[in-house]
Short mmCIF file of C-alpha atoms and ligand atoms in Angstrom, two decimals:
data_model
loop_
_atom_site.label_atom_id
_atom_site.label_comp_id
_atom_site.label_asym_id
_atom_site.label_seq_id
_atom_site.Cartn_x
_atom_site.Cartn_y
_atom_site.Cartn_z
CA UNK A 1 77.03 137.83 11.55
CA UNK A 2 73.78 136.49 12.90
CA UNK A 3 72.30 137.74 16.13
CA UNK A 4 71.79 135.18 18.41
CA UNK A 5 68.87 137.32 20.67
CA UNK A 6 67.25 138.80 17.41
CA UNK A 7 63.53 138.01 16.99
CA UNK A 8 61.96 138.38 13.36
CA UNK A 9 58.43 137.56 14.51
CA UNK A 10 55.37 137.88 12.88
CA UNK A 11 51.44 137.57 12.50
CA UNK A 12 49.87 135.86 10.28
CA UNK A 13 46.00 135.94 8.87
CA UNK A 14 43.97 136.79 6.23
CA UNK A 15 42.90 140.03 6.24
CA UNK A 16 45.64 141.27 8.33
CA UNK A 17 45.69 145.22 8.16
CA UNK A 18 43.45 145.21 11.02
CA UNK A 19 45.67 143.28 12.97
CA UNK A 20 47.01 145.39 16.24
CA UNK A 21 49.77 142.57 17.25
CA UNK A 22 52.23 144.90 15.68
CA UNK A 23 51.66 147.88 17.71
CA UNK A 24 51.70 145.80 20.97
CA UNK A 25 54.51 143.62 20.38
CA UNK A 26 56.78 146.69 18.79
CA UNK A 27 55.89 148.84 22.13
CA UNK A 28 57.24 146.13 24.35
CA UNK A 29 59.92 145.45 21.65
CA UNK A 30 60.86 149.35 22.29
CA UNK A 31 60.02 149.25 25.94
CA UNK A 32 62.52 146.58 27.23
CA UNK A 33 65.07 147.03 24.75
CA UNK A 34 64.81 144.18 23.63
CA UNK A 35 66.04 142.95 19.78
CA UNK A 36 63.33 142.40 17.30
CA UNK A 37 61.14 142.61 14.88
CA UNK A 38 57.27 142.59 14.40
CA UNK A 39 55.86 142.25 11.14
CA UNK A 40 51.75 141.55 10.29
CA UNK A 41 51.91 139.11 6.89
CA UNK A 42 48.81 138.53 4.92
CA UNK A 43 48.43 135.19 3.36
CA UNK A 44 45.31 133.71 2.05
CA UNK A 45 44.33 130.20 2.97
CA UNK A 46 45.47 128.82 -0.14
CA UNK A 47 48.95 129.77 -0.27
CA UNK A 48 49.22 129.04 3.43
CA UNK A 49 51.66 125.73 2.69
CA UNK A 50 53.81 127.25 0.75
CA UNK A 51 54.24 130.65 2.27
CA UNK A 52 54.46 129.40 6.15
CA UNK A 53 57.09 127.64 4.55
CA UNK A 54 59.27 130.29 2.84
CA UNK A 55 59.08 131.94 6.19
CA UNK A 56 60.68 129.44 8.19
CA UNK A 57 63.63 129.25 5.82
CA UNK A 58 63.70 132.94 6.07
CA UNK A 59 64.52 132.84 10.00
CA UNK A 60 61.41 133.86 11.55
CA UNK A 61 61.89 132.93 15.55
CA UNK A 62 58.35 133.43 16.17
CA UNK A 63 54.77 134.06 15.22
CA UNK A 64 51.37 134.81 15.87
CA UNK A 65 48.49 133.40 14.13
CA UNK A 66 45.03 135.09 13.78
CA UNK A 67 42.12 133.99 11.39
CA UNK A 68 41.56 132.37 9.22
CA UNK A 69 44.57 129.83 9.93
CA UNK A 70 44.91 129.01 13.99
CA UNK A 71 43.84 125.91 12.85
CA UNK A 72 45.19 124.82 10.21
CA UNK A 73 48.52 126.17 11.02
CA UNK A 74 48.99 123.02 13.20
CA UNK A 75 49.64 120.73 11.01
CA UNK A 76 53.55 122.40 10.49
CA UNK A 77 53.99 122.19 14.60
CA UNK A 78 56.06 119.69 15.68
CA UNK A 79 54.49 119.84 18.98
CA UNK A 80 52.02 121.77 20.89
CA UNK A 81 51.48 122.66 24.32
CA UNK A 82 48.96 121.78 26.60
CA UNK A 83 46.54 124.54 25.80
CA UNK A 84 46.80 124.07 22.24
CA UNK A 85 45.97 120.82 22.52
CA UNK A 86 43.25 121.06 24.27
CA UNK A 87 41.46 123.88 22.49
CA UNK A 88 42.56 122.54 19.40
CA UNK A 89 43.80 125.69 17.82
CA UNK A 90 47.15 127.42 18.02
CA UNK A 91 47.65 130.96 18.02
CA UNK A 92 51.48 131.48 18.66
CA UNK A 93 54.20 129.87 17.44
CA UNK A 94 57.57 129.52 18.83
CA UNK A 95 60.98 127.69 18.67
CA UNK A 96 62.27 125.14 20.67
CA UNK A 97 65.35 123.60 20.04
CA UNK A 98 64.72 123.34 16.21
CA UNK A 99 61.15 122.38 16.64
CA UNK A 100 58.51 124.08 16.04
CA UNK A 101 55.88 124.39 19.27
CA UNK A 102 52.52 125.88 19.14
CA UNK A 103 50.47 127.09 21.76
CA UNK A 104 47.31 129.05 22.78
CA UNK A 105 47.32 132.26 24.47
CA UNK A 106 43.88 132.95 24.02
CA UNK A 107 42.31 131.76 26.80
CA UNK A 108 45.22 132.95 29.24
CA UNK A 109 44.20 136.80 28.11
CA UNK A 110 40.49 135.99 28.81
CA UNK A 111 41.24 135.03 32.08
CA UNK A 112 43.75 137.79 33.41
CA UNK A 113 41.40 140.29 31.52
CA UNK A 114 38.34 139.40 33.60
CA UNK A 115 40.67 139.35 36.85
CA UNK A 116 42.31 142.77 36.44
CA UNK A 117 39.44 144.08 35.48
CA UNK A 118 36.98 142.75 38.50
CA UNK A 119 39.19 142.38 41.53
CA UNK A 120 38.00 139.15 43.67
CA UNK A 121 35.48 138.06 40.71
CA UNK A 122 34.31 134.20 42.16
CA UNK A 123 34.07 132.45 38.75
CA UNK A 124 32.52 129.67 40.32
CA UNK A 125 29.49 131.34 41.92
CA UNK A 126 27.28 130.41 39.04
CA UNK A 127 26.88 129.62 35.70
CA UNK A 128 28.41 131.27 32.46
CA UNK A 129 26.62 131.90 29.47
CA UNK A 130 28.74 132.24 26.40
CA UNK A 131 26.93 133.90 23.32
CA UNK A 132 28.53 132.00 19.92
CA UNK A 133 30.53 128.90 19.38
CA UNK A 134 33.25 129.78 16.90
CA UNK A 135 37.19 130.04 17.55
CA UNK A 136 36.96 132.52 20.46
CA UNK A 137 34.58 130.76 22.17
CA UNK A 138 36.35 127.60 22.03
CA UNK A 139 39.49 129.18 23.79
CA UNK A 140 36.56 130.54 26.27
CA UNK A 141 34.96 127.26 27.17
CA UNK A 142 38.21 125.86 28.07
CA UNK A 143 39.31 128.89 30.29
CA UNK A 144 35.98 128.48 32.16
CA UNK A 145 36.42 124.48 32.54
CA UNK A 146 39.98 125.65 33.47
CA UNK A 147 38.38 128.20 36.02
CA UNK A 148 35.70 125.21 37.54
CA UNK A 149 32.73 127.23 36.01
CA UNK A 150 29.92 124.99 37.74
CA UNK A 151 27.88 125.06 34.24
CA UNK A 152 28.61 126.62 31.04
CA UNK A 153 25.59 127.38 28.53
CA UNK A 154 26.47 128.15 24.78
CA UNK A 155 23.45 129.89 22.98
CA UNK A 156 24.63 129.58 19.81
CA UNK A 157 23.11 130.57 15.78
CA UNK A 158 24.46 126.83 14.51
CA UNK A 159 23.51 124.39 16.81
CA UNK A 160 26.41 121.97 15.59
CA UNK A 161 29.00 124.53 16.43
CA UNK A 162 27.80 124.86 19.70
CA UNK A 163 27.19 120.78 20.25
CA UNK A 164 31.24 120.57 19.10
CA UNK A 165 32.69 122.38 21.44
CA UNK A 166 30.51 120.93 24.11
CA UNK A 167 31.41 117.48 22.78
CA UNK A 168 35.08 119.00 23.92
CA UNK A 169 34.72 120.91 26.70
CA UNK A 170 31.73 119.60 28.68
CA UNK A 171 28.84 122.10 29.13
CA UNK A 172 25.13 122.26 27.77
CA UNK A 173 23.77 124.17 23.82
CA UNK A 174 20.94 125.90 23.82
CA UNK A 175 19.47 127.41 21.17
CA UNK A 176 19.98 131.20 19.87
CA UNK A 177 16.43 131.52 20.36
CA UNK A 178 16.48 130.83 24.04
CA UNK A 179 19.40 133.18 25.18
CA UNK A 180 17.29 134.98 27.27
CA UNK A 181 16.30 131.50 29.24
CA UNK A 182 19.97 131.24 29.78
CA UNK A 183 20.22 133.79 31.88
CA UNK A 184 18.05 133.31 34.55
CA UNK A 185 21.42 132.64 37.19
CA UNK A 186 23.78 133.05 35.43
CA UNK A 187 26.90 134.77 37.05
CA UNK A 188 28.97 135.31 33.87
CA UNK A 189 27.46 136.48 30.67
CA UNK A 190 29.71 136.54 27.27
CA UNK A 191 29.58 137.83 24.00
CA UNK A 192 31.93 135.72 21.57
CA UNK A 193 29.92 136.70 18.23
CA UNK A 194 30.49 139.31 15.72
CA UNK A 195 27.57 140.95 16.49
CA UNK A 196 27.75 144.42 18.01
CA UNK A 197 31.39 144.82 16.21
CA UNK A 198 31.50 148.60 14.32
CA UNK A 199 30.23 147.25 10.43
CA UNK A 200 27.99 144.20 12.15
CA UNK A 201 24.36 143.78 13.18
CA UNK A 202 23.65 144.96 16.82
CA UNK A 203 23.46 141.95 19.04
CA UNK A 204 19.70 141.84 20.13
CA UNK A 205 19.07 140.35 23.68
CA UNK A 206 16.68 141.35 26.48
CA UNK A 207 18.64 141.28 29.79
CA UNK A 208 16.08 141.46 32.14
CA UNK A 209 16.25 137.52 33.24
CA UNK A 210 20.02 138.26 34.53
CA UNK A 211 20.74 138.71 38.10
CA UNK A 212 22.58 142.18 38.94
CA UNK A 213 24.90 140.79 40.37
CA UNK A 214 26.41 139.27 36.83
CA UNK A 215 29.39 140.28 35.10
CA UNK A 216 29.23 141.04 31.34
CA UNK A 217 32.05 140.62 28.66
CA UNK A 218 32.26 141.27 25.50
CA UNK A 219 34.80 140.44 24.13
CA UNK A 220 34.41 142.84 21.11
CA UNK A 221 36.38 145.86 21.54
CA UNK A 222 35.45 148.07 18.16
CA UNK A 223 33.57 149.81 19.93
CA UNK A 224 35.43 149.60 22.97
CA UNK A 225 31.83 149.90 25.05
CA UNK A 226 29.32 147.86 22.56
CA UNK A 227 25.86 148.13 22.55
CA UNK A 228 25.28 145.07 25.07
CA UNK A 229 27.67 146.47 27.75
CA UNK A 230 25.80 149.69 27.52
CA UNK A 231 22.86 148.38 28.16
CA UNK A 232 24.51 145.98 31.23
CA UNK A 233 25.83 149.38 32.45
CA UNK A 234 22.69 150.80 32.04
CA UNK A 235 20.60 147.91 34.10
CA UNK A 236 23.97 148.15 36.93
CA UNK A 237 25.84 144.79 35.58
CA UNK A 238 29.79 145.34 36.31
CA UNK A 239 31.55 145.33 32.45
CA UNK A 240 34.57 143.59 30.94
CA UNK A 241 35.87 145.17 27.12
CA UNK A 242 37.56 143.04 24.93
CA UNK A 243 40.26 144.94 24.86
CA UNK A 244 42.54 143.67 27.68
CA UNK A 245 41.79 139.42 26.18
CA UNK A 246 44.05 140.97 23.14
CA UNK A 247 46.42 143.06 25.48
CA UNK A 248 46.91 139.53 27.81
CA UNK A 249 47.03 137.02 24.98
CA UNK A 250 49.66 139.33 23.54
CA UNK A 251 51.74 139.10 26.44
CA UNK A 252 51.65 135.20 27.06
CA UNK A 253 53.54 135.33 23.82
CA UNK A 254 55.66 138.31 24.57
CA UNK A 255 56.70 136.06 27.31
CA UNK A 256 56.94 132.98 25.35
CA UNK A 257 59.32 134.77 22.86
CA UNK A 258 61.30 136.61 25.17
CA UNK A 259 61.15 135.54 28.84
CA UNK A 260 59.69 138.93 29.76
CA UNK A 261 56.19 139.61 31.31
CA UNK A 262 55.22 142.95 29.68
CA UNK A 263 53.07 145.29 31.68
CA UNK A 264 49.79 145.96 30.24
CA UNK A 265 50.73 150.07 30.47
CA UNK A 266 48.36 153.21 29.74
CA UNK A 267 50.51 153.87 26.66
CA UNK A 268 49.99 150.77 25.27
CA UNK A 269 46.27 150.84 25.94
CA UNK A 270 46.03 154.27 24.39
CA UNK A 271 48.04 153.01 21.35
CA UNK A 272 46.06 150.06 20.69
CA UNK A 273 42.91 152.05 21.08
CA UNK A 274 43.86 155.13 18.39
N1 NAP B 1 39.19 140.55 22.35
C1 NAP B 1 39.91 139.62 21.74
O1 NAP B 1 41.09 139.41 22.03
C2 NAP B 1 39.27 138.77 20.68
C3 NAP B 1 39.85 137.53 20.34
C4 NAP B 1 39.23 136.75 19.36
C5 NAP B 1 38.07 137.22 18.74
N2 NAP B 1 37.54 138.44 19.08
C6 NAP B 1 36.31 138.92 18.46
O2 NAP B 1 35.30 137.95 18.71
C7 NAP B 1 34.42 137.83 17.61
C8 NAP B 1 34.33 136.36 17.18
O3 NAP B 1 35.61 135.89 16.76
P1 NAP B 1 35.82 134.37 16.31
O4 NAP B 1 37.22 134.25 15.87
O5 NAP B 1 35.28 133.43 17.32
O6 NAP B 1 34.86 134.33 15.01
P2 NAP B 1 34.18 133.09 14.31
O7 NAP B 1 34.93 131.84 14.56
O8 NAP B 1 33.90 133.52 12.91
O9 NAP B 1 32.74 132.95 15.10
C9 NAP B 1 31.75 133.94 14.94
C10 NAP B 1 30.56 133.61 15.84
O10 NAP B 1 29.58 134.65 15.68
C11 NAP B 1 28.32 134.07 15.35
N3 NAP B 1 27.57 134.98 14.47
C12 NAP B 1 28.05 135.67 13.40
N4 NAP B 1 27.04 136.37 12.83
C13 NAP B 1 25.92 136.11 13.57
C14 NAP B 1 24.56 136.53 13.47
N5 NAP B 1 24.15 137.38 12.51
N6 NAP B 1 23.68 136.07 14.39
C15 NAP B 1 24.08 135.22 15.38
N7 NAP B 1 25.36 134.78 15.51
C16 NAP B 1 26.25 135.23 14.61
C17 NAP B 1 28.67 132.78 14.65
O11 NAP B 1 27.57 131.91 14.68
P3 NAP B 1 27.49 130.61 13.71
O12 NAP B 1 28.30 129.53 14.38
O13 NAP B 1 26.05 130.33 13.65
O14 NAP B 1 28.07 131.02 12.38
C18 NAP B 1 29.85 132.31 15.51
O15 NAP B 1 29.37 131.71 16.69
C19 NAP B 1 34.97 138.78 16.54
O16 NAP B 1 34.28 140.00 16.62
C20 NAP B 1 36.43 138.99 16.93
O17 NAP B 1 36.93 140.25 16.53
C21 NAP B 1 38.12 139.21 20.06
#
């Protein structure tokens, strides 16, 4: 007999051992005694299709999607929600009916990260300077649009990435070579880019063009404290880790599959950080 408030739910991407969706989802899973599953699924890019596809007819309820497929993965959405729409990539999946919605929880856990973490934090004070232009970013530049960011600068490697997701979400590229520039008033600085990630080249930048007063996230969190927020600590910026955009995002779908907001415990931090 099938049970009606089971969830099979997965994440999907490619690598996906690294993945820590599982440990998050099957803590709140335990925690509110709920009925579920949480599986991590690793399907390359080419198989995508027909994979996503045995998966449905297997009764998943649910999903989440990392890299290298939130965008692709739209095309087997019957409909998306607002915030997948409008950062153009979906990274949960959900059902509806019997259709098949996806939405973006991406830019929700950037925003409740950098508000639990800095109590009264003015986002619109001055500008934000995001560092990169690829996936995470996008889902950035929309949160700060969301958030009436007065002026967004993206210093970006590619110029064309960065020019895209202006083209999208208003905003002005500069060039990687001018990051420092970018700082002069800026109120928000972000790190969106690989770099400074445990296996990656350090992120070079010279801080001292931004005002004390700035916040800095970096939204890497292997290291939990990278090299660029120790040297924001070091200068007296206040910090944001990464670790709390994957925490949030995680519950915006929690919620989405289950009707539950999940606290963001000390277990569950300690978990996800082992
Ligand atoms: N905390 C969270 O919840 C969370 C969520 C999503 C992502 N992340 C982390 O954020 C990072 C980016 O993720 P993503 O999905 O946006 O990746 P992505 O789409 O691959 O984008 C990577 C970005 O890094 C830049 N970059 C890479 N190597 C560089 C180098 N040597 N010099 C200068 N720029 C370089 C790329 O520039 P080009 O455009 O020039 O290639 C691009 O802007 C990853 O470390 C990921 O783990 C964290």
């Amino acid at each position: 007999m099938s049970d009606d408030h089971y969830k099979k739910l997965a994440v999907l991407g490619h690598p996906i051992k690294q993945s820590k969706s599982p440990i998050i989802h099957k803590h709140w899973i335990e925690k509110y005694g709920v009925k579920g599953d949480y599986a991590a699924i690793d399907i390359p890019p080419a198989a995508l299709e027909h994979e996503f596809g045995e998966l449905i007819a297997a009764g998943y309820n649910g999903f989440n999607v990392t890299a290298p497929h939130k965008q692709d993965i739209m095309q087997y959405c019957d409909a998306r929600d607002r915030d997948a729409y409008e950062i153009g990539a979906v990274n949960t999946l959900y059902f509806k009916g019997d259709k098949l919605w996806g939405s973006n929880t991406d830019s929700y856990g950037f925003i409740e990260n950098l508000e639990n973490s800095v109590k009264n934090f003015d986002w619109t004070k001055g500008p934000a300077v995001i560092l990169g232009a690829g996936g995470a970013a996008r889902a950035i530049a929309y949160a700060l649009k969301q958030k009436s960011v007065p002026i967004v600068r993206i210093c970006n490697r590619t110029i064309a990435n960065a020019s895209d997701i202006v083209a999208d979400m208003g905003g002005y590229v500069m060039p990687w070579d001018q990051k420092e520039e970018a700082l002069l008033d800026a109120n928000l600085l972000i790190n969106t880019t690989s770099l400074g990630m445990t296996g990656k080249a350090p992120l070079e930048i010279n801080l001292d063009n931004l005002p004390q007063t700035a916040t800095v996230y970096d939204i890497v969190y292997a290291p939990l404290i990278t090299p660029l927020l120790e040297q924001a600590q070091a200068r007296g910026n206040q910090t944001v880790t990464g670790i709390g955009m994957l925490l949030y995002q995680a519950q915006k779908a929690f919620e989405i599959w289950y009707g539950i907001k999940p606290d963001v415990d000390d277990d569950l931090i300690e978990k996800v950080l082992k």
